[in-house]
Amino acid sequence: MPDSPATIPTNPADFAYDVEALRQDFPILDVRIGAKPLIYFDNAATTHKPQVVIDAIQRFYLLQNANIHRGVHYLSQQATDRYEAARGRIARFFNAASADEIVFVRGATEAINLVANTWGATNLREGDEILVTGMEHHANIVPWQLVARRTGAKLRVAPVTDDGEVDLDAYRALLGERTKLVAFVHVSNALGTVNPVDEMIGAAKAVGATVLLDGAQSAPHLPVDLQRLGCDFFVCSGHKIYGPTGIGILYGRMSVLESMPPWEGGGDMIQKVTFEETTFKAPPSRFEAGTPHISGAIALATAVDYLDRIGRERIAAHEEKIATYAVARLSTVDGLRIVGMPSKRAGAVSFTMDGVHPHDIGTILDSEGVAIRAGHHCTQPLMRRLGLSATARASFGLYNTTTEVDALVHALGHVRRLFS
Amino acid sequence: MSDLDDLYQNIILDHNRRPRNYGPMPDATHKADGHNPLCGDEVTVFLHIEGDTIEKVSFDGQGCAISKASASLMTLRLKGRSIEDAKRAISEVRALLSGTEQTAPDLESMGDLAALAGVRKFAVRVKCATLAWHTLEAALAGRRLVSTEEN
């Protein structure tokens, strides 16, 4: 098993973005759906895995498997080193100030729940306000509702415009001395809107609020520099950035993490336990009880290596090209309406068709080998705001091509004909 | 016929375009709301029952062609029938959509409802077709709210 894919030169500046070569790194792209080649436009749900990531998982279980932080034997030490090196690699990927600011969790959802149940439960009081936006997915709404009910804090919502952007004036007006926490998506999973996070974080910090940035949809598409962004928390899922499922990260600014009580109790997060009292380790161990997803963390580090070798700016530029092309081509389809026309878009285009429910679009496209998502995208409040119950969404990854967009548009012609 | 043509038969497309007995019923004696949390589809089934007979039936809500056509076909099947007969129809449709040979009912006797048989090959769409029927069952039982995730 090679350590790096043959298609990627060591220096990203040395090659033009060769999507056909990159596609060779993803074995699943050879799968056929019935007689049709797979066209995968459901990357916002999960991305496919390059061979190097699959190899990293296999290599761990074949040759390196051991539990971490407790064994005195060789394999355990090696596994511990690899797991902690992965933490460091991921900290560098997001430019965190320290590896200890990266907590391994199952995914973005668990990360938000962790913050709500530790930071939220100890810092929120009756009368405090949690501010989210109208475009949040359920994972950035429900944990706050639950903690608000427990603490007496109030959930406030910054409205979304018809174009699918956060109404910045309304957002600023909702910020005040009662705002203790602001939590919002960097990129909308339902519409592809890129939020003006610099302004939003700046305004929230100006009133003294703690800020959680949900990067589940930005990490796959845009370079993220946490020290520059200045948020207190950042969450993302490994499986959306070409890594395994079941692993994700919570970034927390060290001063904030240190102030937080433990999350789950158990092995590996303690210093000393008696039946009377327990003292806890420093972050990030305090938040990682039990045996973590060791192979997942190691393979996630491989995934971010892979992305860095291609170059995140290059990936972003390629995907922008695909999305721009998709918007232009889809706009020509009879009866098709693109939902959300944000000034800045990444990764996804949502649409509806007159007289055809998105589920029916999804099924018919599937018969042509085209995988899209149809539904409410776990953003029911946003759908309600836009007067819809569901949309069809094509979301793009680093391996998608304009030819595939043409195939999507062609398949939509079948939908039109069947439902005319 | 391809699987897709089986799914979107003309009768399904027709009921999707022109759903029968569509809209709320102010004088309903029985009513239930059905909800599919996977996709957000919602349907409300209204019944006007006198004695043992379903005198009137209608549905309201939003959903895909399959769920709308299934609800529309359901209303045609139920009107003027007894509660017993409605319960029989529920179990027939359930058997039809579960897709096993042993339990599959006689398609001839099902009339237009047999058009739903095409859904069997699309496992992810079965819940679209059963939503209205789950909701009907709830309405008959006097329950007000039902979700596809309960069954």
Coordinates of C-alpha atoms in Angstrom, one line a residue:
Chain A
M1 CA 0.0 0.0 0.0
P2 CA 1.6 3.3 -1.1
D3 CA 1.7 6.1 1.4
S4 CA 0.7 8.7 -1.2
P5 CA -1.4 8.5 -4.3
A6 CA 0.7 8.4 -7.5
T7 CA -1.5 11.1 -9.1
I8 CA -0.5 13.9 -6.9
P9 CA 2.9 15.6 -7.2
T10 CA 4.5 16.6 -3.9
N11 CA 4.3 20.3 -4.7
P12 CA 0.8 21.4 -5.6
A13 CA 2.1 24.3 -7.6
D14 CA 3.5 21.8 -10.0
F15 CA 0.3 20.6 -11.6
A16 CA -2.9 21.9 -13.0
Y17 CA -6.1 20.6 -11.5
D18 CA -6.5 17.3 -13.3
V19 CA -9.9 16.1 -12.2
E20 CA -9.6 12.9 -14.3
A21 CA -6.4 11.9 -12.5
L22 CA -7.9 12.7 -9.1
R23 CA -11.0 10.5 -9.9
Q24 CA -8.6 7.6 -10.1
D25 CA -8.0 7.9 -6.4
F26 CA -11.6 7.1 -5.6
P27 CA -12.4 3.5 -6.4
I28 CA -16.2 3.9 -5.7
L29 CA -16.5 6.2 -8.8
D30 CA -16.2 3.1 -10.9
V31 CA -19.4 1.7 -9.5
R32 CA -22.3 1.4 -11.9
I33 CA -25.9 2.1 -10.9
G34 CA -27.8 -0.4 -13.0
A35 CA -26.2 0.1 -16.4
K36 CA -25.2 3.7 -15.7
P37 CA -22.0 5.1 -14.3
L38 CA -22.4 6.6 -10.9
I39 CA -22.7 10.4 -10.9
Y40 CA -22.4 11.4 -7.3
F41 CA -23.9 14.7 -6.3
D42 CA -24.6 14.0 -2.7
N43 CA -21.3 15.2 -1.2
A44 CA -22.9 17.4 1.4
A45 CA -24.3 14.2 2.9
T46 CA -21.0 12.4 2.8
T47 CA -18.0 12.4 0.5
H48 CA -16.3 9.4 -0.9
K49 CA -13.0 8.2 0.3
P50 CA -9.7 8.2 -1.6
Q51 CA -7.7 5.0 -1.7
V52 CA -5.1 6.4 0.7
V53 CA -7.8 6.9 3.4
I54 CA -9.1 3.3 2.8
D55 CA -5.5 2.1 3.0
A56 CA -4.9 3.9 6.3
I57 CA -7.9 2.2 7.9
Q58 CA -6.8 -1.1 6.6
R59 CA -3.2 -0.6 7.6
F60 CA -4.2 0.2 11.1
Y61 CA -6.2 -3.0 11.7
L62 CA -3.7 -5.2 9.7
L63 CA -0.5 -4.1 11.3
Q64 CA -0.9 -1.4 14.0
N65 CA -4.0 -2.2 16.0
A66 CA -3.8 -1.6 19.8
N67 CA -5.5 0.5 22.4
I68 CA -4.0 3.8 23.3
H69 CA -2.7 5.7 26.3
R70 CA -2.6 2.6 28.5
G71 CA -0.5 -0.2 27.2
V72 CA 3.2 -0.4 28.0
H73 CA 3.9 -2.5 24.9
Y74 CA 5.2 -1.5 21.5
L75 CA 2.0 -1.5 19.5
S76 CA 0.1 0.5 22.1
Q77 CA 2.9 3.1 22.1
Q78 CA 2.8 3.3 18.3
A79 CA -1.0 3.6 18.2
T80 CA -0.8 6.3 20.8
D81 CA 1.8 8.2 18.9
R82 CA -0.2 7.9 15.6
Y83 CA -3.4 9.0 17.3
E84 CA -1.8 12.0 18.9
A85 CA 0.1 12.8 15.7
A86 CA -3.3 12.8 13.9
R87 CA -4.5 15.4 16.4
G88 CA -1.5 17.6 15.7
R89 CA -2.0 17.1 11.9
I90 CA -5.6 18.2 12.1
A91 CA -4.7 21.2 14.3
R92 CA -2.3 22.3 11.6
F93 CA -4.9 21.7 8.9
F94 CA -7.3 24.2 10.6
N95 CA -4.5 26.3 12.0
A96 CA -5.5 25.9 15.6
A97 CA -3.0 27.3 18.2
S98 CA -2.3 23.9 19.7
A99 CA -3.1 20.3 19.1
D100 CA -4.7 20.2 22.6
E101 CA -7.5 22.4 21.2
I102 CA -8.7 19.5 19.0
V103 CA -11.1 17.1 20.7
F104 CA -12.0 13.9 18.8
V105 CA -15.7 13.3 18.7
R106 CA -18.0 11.2 16.5
G107 CA -19.0 14.2 14.3
A108 CA -20.3 17.7 14.1
T109 CA -23.5 16.8 15.9
E110 CA -21.7 15.3 18.9
A111 CA -19.4 18.3 19.0
I112 CA -22.4 20.7 19.3
N113 CA -24.0 18.5 21.9
L114 CA -20.8 18.4 23.8
V115 CA -20.6 22.2 23.9
A116 CA -24.3 22.6 24.8
N117 CA -24.1 20.1 27.6
T118 CA -20.8 21.3 29.1
W119 CA -20.2 25.0 28.3
G120 CA -23.9 25.7 27.9
A121 CA -25.1 23.9 31.0
T122 CA -22.6 25.8 33.2
N123 CA -22.5 29.2 31.6
L124 CA -26.2 29.8 30.6
R125 CA -28.6 31.4 33.1
E126 CA -32.2 32.4 32.9
G127 CA -32.6 35.5 30.7
D128 CA -29.4 34.7 28.7
E129 CA -29.8 34.4 25.0
I130 CA -28.4 31.9 22.4
L131 CA -28.5 33.3 18.9
V132 CA -28.6 31.1 15.9
T133 CA -29.6 31.8 12.3
G134 CA -32.7 30.8 10.3
M135 CA -30.5 28.5 8.1
E136 CA -29.2 26.2 10.7
H137 CA -29.6 22.4 10.4
H138 CA -31.3 20.6 13.2
A139 CA -28.0 19.7 14.9
N140 CA -27.4 23.4 15.5
I141 CA -30.9 24.0 16.8
V142 CA -32.1 21.1 18.9
P143 CA -29.1 20.9 21.3
W144 CA -29.6 24.6 22.1
Q145 CA -33.3 24.1 22.6
L146 CA -32.6 21.3 25.0
V147 CA -30.1 23.3 27.0
A148 CA -32.2 26.4 26.9
R149 CA -35.1 24.5 28.5
R150 CA -32.8 23.3 31.2
T151 CA -31.2 26.6 32.0
G152 CA -34.0 29.1 31.3
A153 CA -32.0 30.7 28.5
K154 CA -33.8 31.8 25.3
L155 CA -33.1 30.8 21.8
R156 CA -33.2 33.7 19.3
V157 CA -33.1 33.4 15.5
A158 CA -31.5 35.8 13.0
P159 CA -33.8 35.7 9.9
V160 CA -32.9 34.7 6.4
T161 CA -33.6 36.7 3.3
D162 CA -35.4 35.5 0.2
D163 CA -32.0 35.0 -1.4
G164 CA -31.0 32.6 1.3
E165 CA -28.6 34.8 3.2
V166 CA -28.5 35.8 6.8
D167 CA -30.1 39.2 7.2
L168 CA -27.1 40.9 8.7
D169 CA -28.9 44.0 10.0
A170 CA -31.3 41.9 11.9
Y171 CA -28.5 39.7 13.1
R172 CA -26.7 42.7 14.5
A173 CA -29.9 44.0 16.1
L174 CA -30.4 40.8 17.9
L175 CA -26.9 40.9 19.4
G176 CA -26.7 42.4 22.9
E177 CA -25.4 42.1 26.4
R178 CA -27.8 39.1 27.0
T179 CA -26.3 37.2 24.1
K180 CA -24.1 34.6 25.7
L181 CA -23.6 32.3 22.7
V182 CA -23.8 32.7 19.0
A183 CA -23.9 29.5 16.8
F184 CA -24.1 29.4 13.1
V185 CA -23.1 27.6 10.0
H186 CA -20.1 28.7 8.0
V187 CA -21.7 27.2 4.8
S188 CA -25.4 26.3 4.5
N189 CA -25.9 22.6 3.8
A190 CA -29.3 23.2 2.2
L191 CA -28.5 26.2 0.0
G192 CA -24.7 26.4 -0.3
T193 CA -24.7 29.9 1.1
V194 CA -21.3 31.0 2.4
N195 CA -21.9 33.2 5.4
P196 CA -19.9 36.4 6.0
V197 CA -18.3 34.8 9.0
D198 CA -15.7 37.5 9.7
E199 CA -18.4 40.2 10.1
M200 CA -20.6 37.8 12.1
I201 CA -17.9 36.6 14.5
G202 CA -16.6 40.2 14.9
A203 CA -20.1 41.5 15.8
A204 CA -20.7 38.7 18.2
K205 CA -17.3 39.1 19.9
A206 CA -18.0 42.9 20.2
V207 CA -20.9 42.1 22.6
G208 CA -18.8 39.6 24.5
A209 CA -20.6 36.5 23.2
T210 CA -18.9 33.1 22.8
V211 CA -19.0 31.9 19.2
L212 CA -19.5 28.4 17.8
L213 CA -18.9 28.1 14.1
D214 CA -20.4 25.0 12.4
G215 CA -17.9 24.0 9.7
A216 CA -19.5 20.7 8.7
Q217 CA -20.1 22.1 5.2
S218 CA -17.2 24.6 5.0
A219 CA -14.3 22.3 5.9
P220 CA -14.8 20.2 2.7
H221 CA -14.8 23.3 0.4
L222 CA -12.9 26.2 1.9
P223 CA -9.6 26.7 3.6
V224 CA -10.4 27.3 7.3
D225 CA -7.9 29.2 9.5
L226 CA -9.2 29.1 13.1
Q227 CA -6.7 31.6 14.5
R228 CA -7.7 34.1 11.9
L229 CA -11.4 33.5 12.2
G230 CA -11.3 34.0 16.0
C231 CA -14.3 31.8 16.9
D232 CA -14.3 30.0 20.3
F233 CA -15.6 26.7 19.0
F234 CA -15.5 25.1 15.5
V235 CA -17.0 21.7 14.7
C236 CA -16.8 19.4 11.7
S237 CA -17.3 15.8 10.6
G238 CA -14.6 13.6 9.2
H239 CA -16.8 11.9 6.6
K240 CA -17.6 15.1 4.9
I241 CA -13.9 15.9 4.3
Y242 CA -13.1 12.5 2.6
G243 CA -12.4 10.8 5.9
P244 CA -14.2 7.9 7.7
T245 CA -17.6 8.1 9.3
G246 CA -17.8 8.2 13.1
I247 CA -15.0 10.6 13.6
G248 CA -15.1 14.4 13.8
I249 CA -13.6 17.2 15.7
L250 CA -14.5 19.8 18.2
Y251 CA -12.1 22.7 18.2
G252 CA -12.2 24.8 21.4
R253 CA -10.0 27.8 22.3
M254 CA -7.9 26.4 25.1
S255 CA -9.0 29.0 27.7
V256 CA -12.6 28.1 27.0
L257 CA -12.0 24.3 27.0
E258 CA -10.2 24.6 30.3
S259 CA -13.2 26.3 31.9
M260 CA -15.5 23.5 30.8
P261 CA -16.6 20.5 32.9
P262 CA -16.2 17.0 31.6
W263 CA -18.6 15.6 29.0
E264 CA -18.9 11.8 29.5
G265 CA -17.2 10.2 32.5
G266 CA -15.1 7.1 32.2
G267 CA -11.6 5.8 31.5
D268 CA -8.8 7.9 30.0
M269 CA -10.4 11.3 31.0
I270 CA -9.5 11.1 34.7
Q271 CA -6.4 11.9 36.8
K272 CA -7.5 10.2 40.0
V273 CA -10.6 8.4 41.1
T274 CA -11.8 7.5 44.5
F275 CA -15.5 6.7 45.4
E276 CA -15.6 10.1 47.0
E277 CA -14.1 12.2 44.3
T278 CA -12.6 12.3 40.9
T279 CA -10.2 14.8 39.4
F280 CA -10.1 15.2 35.6
K281 CA -7.4 15.5 33.0
A282 CA -6.8 18.7 31.1
P283 CA -8.3 19.2 27.7
P284 CA -8.6 17.5 25.3
S285 CA -8.4 14.2 27.3
R286 CA -11.1 15.4 29.7
F287 CA -13.6 15.2 26.8
E288 CA -12.5 11.8 25.4
A289 CA -13.8 9.2 27.7
G290 CA -13.3 5.5 26.8
T291 CA -11.5 4.1 23.8
P292 CA -11.8 6.6 20.9
H293 CA -12.1 5.9 17.2
I294 CA -8.4 5.4 16.8
S295 CA -8.3 4.2 13.2
G296 CA -10.8 7.0 12.3
A297 CA -8.6 9.7 13.8
I298 CA -5.5 8.3 12.0
A299 CA -7.4 8.0 8.6
L300 CA -8.8 11.5 9.1
A301 CA -5.3 12.8 9.3
T302 CA -4.6 10.9 6.1
A303 CA -7.6 12.6 4.5
V304 CA -6.4 16.1 5.4
D305 CA -3.0 15.2 4.1
Y306 CA -4.6 14.3 0.8
L307 CA -6.5 17.5 0.6
D308 CA -3.5 19.6 1.4
R309 CA -1.5 17.8 -1.2
I310 CA -4.0 18.7 -3.8
G311 CA -4.3 22.2 -2.3
R312 CA -7.4 23.5 -0.7
E313 CA -7.5 26.7 -2.8
R314 CA -7.3 24.5 -5.9
I315 CA -10.2 22.3 -4.7
A316 CA -12.2 25.4 -3.8
A317 CA -11.6 26.9 -7.3
H318 CA -12.5 23.7 -9.0
E319 CA -15.8 23.3 -7.0
E320 CA -16.6 27.0 -7.6
K321 CA -16.3 26.3 -11.3
I322 CA -18.6 23.3 -11.1
A323 CA -21.2 25.1 -9.0
T324 CA -21.2 28.2 -11.2
Y325 CA -21.6 25.9 -14.3
A326 CA -24.4 24.0 -12.5
V327 CA -26.3 27.2 -11.7
A328 CA -26.0 28.4 -15.3
R329 CA -27.1 25.1 -16.8
L330 CA -29.9 24.4 -14.3
S331 CA -31.3 27.8 -15.0
T332 CA -32.0 26.7 -18.5
V333 CA -34.2 23.8 -17.4
D334 CA -37.9 24.4 -18.1
G335 CA -39.8 24.9 -14.9
L336 CA -36.8 24.6 -12.6
R337 CA -36.2 27.1 -9.8
I338 CA -33.0 27.5 -8.0
V339 CA -33.6 27.9 -4.3
G340 CA -31.3 30.5 -2.7
M341 CA -29.2 32.9 -4.8
P342 CA -26.5 33.9 -2.3
S343 CA -23.8 36.3 -3.3
K344 CA -21.3 33.6 -2.3
R345 CA -21.9 29.9 -2.8
A346 CA -19.9 26.8 -2.0
G347 CA -20.5 23.2 -2.8
A348 CA -24.3 23.0 -3.4
V349 CA -27.2 24.0 -5.5
S350 CA -30.8 23.5 -4.3
F351 CA -33.7 23.5 -6.7
T352 CA -37.4 22.7 -7.2
M353 CA -39.3 21.9 -10.4
D354 CA -42.9 23.0 -11.1
G355 CA -45.3 20.2 -10.4
V356 CA -42.7 17.6 -9.4
H357 CA -41.9 16.8 -5.8
P358 CA -38.2 16.6 -5.0
H359 CA -38.5 12.9 -4.0
D360 CA -39.8 12.1 -7.4
I361 CA -36.9 14.0 -9.0
G362 CA -34.5 12.0 -6.8
T363 CA -36.0 8.7 -7.8
I364 CA -36.0 9.5 -11.5
L365 CA -32.4 10.8 -11.4
D366 CA -31.4 7.7 -9.6
S367 CA -32.6 5.6 -12.5
E368 CA -30.1 7.6 -14.6
G369 CA -27.3 6.9 -12.1
V370 CA -27.4 10.4 -10.7
A371 CA -27.3 10.6 -6.9
I372 CA -28.7 13.7 -5.3
R373 CA -30.4 14.5 -2.0
A374 CA -34.1 15.2 -1.9
G375 CA -35.9 16.4 1.2
H376 CA -35.7 19.0 3.8
H377 CA -32.0 18.5 4.5
C378 CA -32.6 18.5 8.2
T379 CA -33.4 22.2 7.9
Q380 CA -37.1 22.2 8.4
P381 CA -37.3 25.8 9.8
L382 CA -35.4 27.1 6.7
M383 CA -37.7 25.2 4.4
R384 CA -40.7 26.7 6.1
R385 CA -39.2 30.2 5.8
L386 CA -38.7 29.7 2.1
G387 CA -42.3 28.3 1.7
L388 CA -41.1 24.8 0.7
S389 CA -41.4 21.4 2.3
A390 CA -38.4 20.0 0.4
T391 CA -35.8 20.7 -2.3
A392 CA -33.6 18.6 -4.6
R393 CA -30.0 19.3 -3.9
A394 CA -26.9 18.7 -6.0
S395 CA -23.8 19.0 -3.9
F396 CA -20.3 18.8 -5.3
G397 CA -16.9 17.4 -4.4
L398 CA -13.4 17.6 -5.6
Y399 CA -14.0 14.8 -8.2
N400 CA -17.1 16.2 -9.9
T401 CA -16.9 17.4 -13.5
T402 CA -18.9 19.7 -15.8
T403 CA -19.7 16.6 -17.9
E404 CA -21.5 15.2 -14.9
V405 CA -23.5 18.4 -14.6
D406 CA -24.5 18.0 -18.2
A407 CA -25.7 14.5 -17.4
L408 CA -27.7 15.8 -14.5
V409 CA -29.4 18.4 -16.7
H410 CA -30.1 15.7 -19.3
A411 CA -31.7 13.5 -16.7
L412 CA -33.8 16.4 -15.5
G413 CA -35.3 16.4 -19.0
H414 CA -36.6 12.9 -18.3
V415 CA -38.2 14.2 -15.1
R416 CA -39.9 17.0 -17.1
R417 CA -41.2 14.7 -19.8
L418 CA -42.6 12.1 -17.3
F419 CA -44.4 14.8 -15.3
S420 CA -45.5 17.0 -18.1
Chain B
M1 CA -41.8 -1.8 -18.7
S2 CA -38.9 -0.5 -16.7
D3 CA -39.1 -0.3 -12.9
L4 CA -39.4 3.4 -13.2
D5 CA -42.4 3.1 -15.5
D6 CA -43.9 0.6 -13.0
L7 CA -43.5 3.2 -10.3
Y8 CA -44.9 6.2 -12.3
Q9 CA -47.8 4.5 -14.1
N10 CA -50.2 6.9 -15.7
I11 CA -52.7 6.3 -13.0
I12 CA -50.2 7.5 -10.4
L13 CA -49.3 10.5 -12.4
D14 CA -52.9 11.3 -13.0
H15 CA -53.8 11.2 -9.3
N16 CA -50.7 13.3 -8.6
R17 CA -51.8 15.9 -11.0
R18 CA -55.5 15.8 -10.1
P19 CA -55.8 14.4 -6.6
R20 CA -59.4 13.3 -5.8
N21 CA -61.1 14.4 -2.6
Y22 CA -58.4 16.8 -1.9
G23 CA -58.9 19.5 0.8
P24 CA -60.0 19.8 4.4
M25 CA -63.5 18.7 5.6
P26 CA -65.1 21.0 8.1
D27 CA -67.6 18.5 9.4
A28 CA -65.2 15.6 9.8
T29 CA -66.1 13.2 12.6
H30 CA -62.6 11.6 12.5
K31 CA -59.3 13.2 11.6
A32 CA -55.6 12.5 11.9
D33 CA -52.3 14.1 10.9
G34 CA -49.6 11.9 9.4
H35 CA -46.0 12.9 9.2
N36 CA -43.0 11.4 7.7
P37 CA -40.0 12.8 9.6
L38 CA -37.5 11.5 7.0
C39 CA -38.7 13.8 4.3
G40 CA -41.1 16.2 6.1
D41 CA -44.2 15.1 4.1
E42 CA -47.4 15.8 5.9
V43 CA -50.9 14.5 5.3
T44 CA -54.2 15.0 7.1
V45 CA -57.0 12.4 6.6
F46 CA -60.6 13.5 7.2
L47 CA -63.5 11.1 7.6
H48 CA -67.2 11.6 8.1
I49 CA -68.5 8.5 9.6
E50 CA -72.2 7.8 10.3
G51 CA -73.0 4.6 12.0
D52 CA -70.7 2.1 10.5
T53 CA -70.3 3.8 7.1
I54 CA -67.6 6.2 5.9
E55 CA -69.9 8.7 4.2
K56 CA -67.2 11.1 3.2
V57 CA -63.4 11.1 3.1
S58 CA -60.8 13.6 2.1
F59 CA -57.1 14.4 2.5
D60 CA -54.9 17.4 2.7
G61 CA -51.2 18.1 2.9
Q62 CA -48.1 17.9 0.7
G63 CA -45.9 15.2 -0.5
C64 CA -44.5 13.4 -3.6
A65 CA -46.4 11.9 -6.4
I66 CA -46.4 8.5 -4.7
S67 CA -47.8 9.8 -1.4
K68 CA -50.4 12.0 -3.1
A69 CA -51.6 9.4 -5.5
S70 CA -51.8 6.8 -2.7
A71 CA -53.9 9.1 -0.6
S72 CA -56.1 10.0 -3.6
L73 CA -56.7 6.4 -4.5
M74 CA -57.4 5.6 -0.9
T75 CA -60.2 8.1 -0.7
L76 CA -61.8 6.5 -3.8
R77 CA -61.5 3.1 -2.3
L78 CA -63.1 4.2 1.0
K79 CA -66.1 6.3 0.1
G80 CA -69.4 4.7 1.2
R81 CA -67.6 1.7 2.6
S82 CA -67.9 0.2 6.1
I83 CA -65.2 0.6 8.7
E84 CA -64.5 -3.2 8.5
D85 CA -63.9 -2.8 4.7
A86 CA -61.6 0.1 5.3
K87 CA -59.5 -2.0 7.7
R88 CA -59.4 -4.7 5.2
A89 CA -58.1 -2.3 2.6
I90 CA -55.4 -1.1 5.0
S91 CA -54.1 -4.6 5.5
E92 CA -54.3 -5.3 1.7
V93 CA -52.2 -2.3 0.9
R94 CA -49.8 -3.1 3.6
A95 CA -49.4 -6.6 2.2
L96 CA -49.0 -5.2 -1.3
L97 CA -46.2 -2.9 -0.3
S98 CA -44.4 -5.3 1.9
G99 CA -43.6 -7.1 -1.3
T100 CA -43.6 -10.8 -0.3
E101 CA -45.2 -13.3 -2.6
Q102 CA -47.0 -15.1 0.3
T103 CA -48.8 -12.1 1.5
A104 CA -49.3 -10.3 -1.8
P105 CA -53.0 -9.9 -2.3
D106 CA -54.8 -10.6 -5.5
L107 CA -54.1 -7.5 -7.7
E108 CA -57.2 -8.0 -9.8
S109 CA -59.5 -7.5 -6.8
M110 CA -57.6 -4.4 -5.8
G111 CA -58.7 -2.3 -8.7
D112 CA -56.8 1.0 -9.2
L113 CA -54.9 0.4 -5.9
A114 CA -52.9 -2.2 -7.7
A115 CA -51.0 0.7 -9.3
L116 CA -49.2 1.0 -6.0
A117 CA -47.5 -2.4 -6.6
G118 CA -44.7 -0.6 -8.6
V119 CA -43.5 1.0 -5.3
R120 CA -42.4 -2.4 -4.0
K121 CA -39.2 -2.2 -6.1
F122 CA -38.3 1.1 -4.5
A123 CA -37.8 0.3 -0.9
V124 CA -37.0 3.9 0.0
R125 CA -40.3 5.1 -1.4
V126 CA -42.6 2.6 0.4
K127 CA -43.1 5.0 3.3
C128 CA -44.3 7.6 0.9
A129 CA -47.1 5.2 -0.2
T130 CA -48.0 4.0 3.3
L131 CA -48.2 7.4 5.0
A132 CA -51.9 8.1 4.1
W133 CA -52.9 4.6 5.1
H134 CA -51.1 4.8 8.5
T135 CA -52.9 8.1 9.0
L136 CA -56.3 6.5 8.0
E137 CA -55.7 3.8 10.6
A138 CA -55.0 6.5 13.2
A139 CA -58.1 8.4 12.3
L140 CA -60.2 5.3 12.6
A141 CA -58.7 4.5 16.0
G142 CA -59.3 8.1 17.2
R143 CA -55.6 9.0 17.3
R144 CA -54.8 12.4 16.1
L145 CA -51.1 12.2 15.1
V146 CA -49.2 9.4 13.5
S147 CA -45.6 9.2 12.2
T148 CA -44.2 6.8 9.7
E149 CA -41.5 6.0 12.2
E150 CA -43.9 4.4 14.6
N151 CA -44.5 1.3 12.4

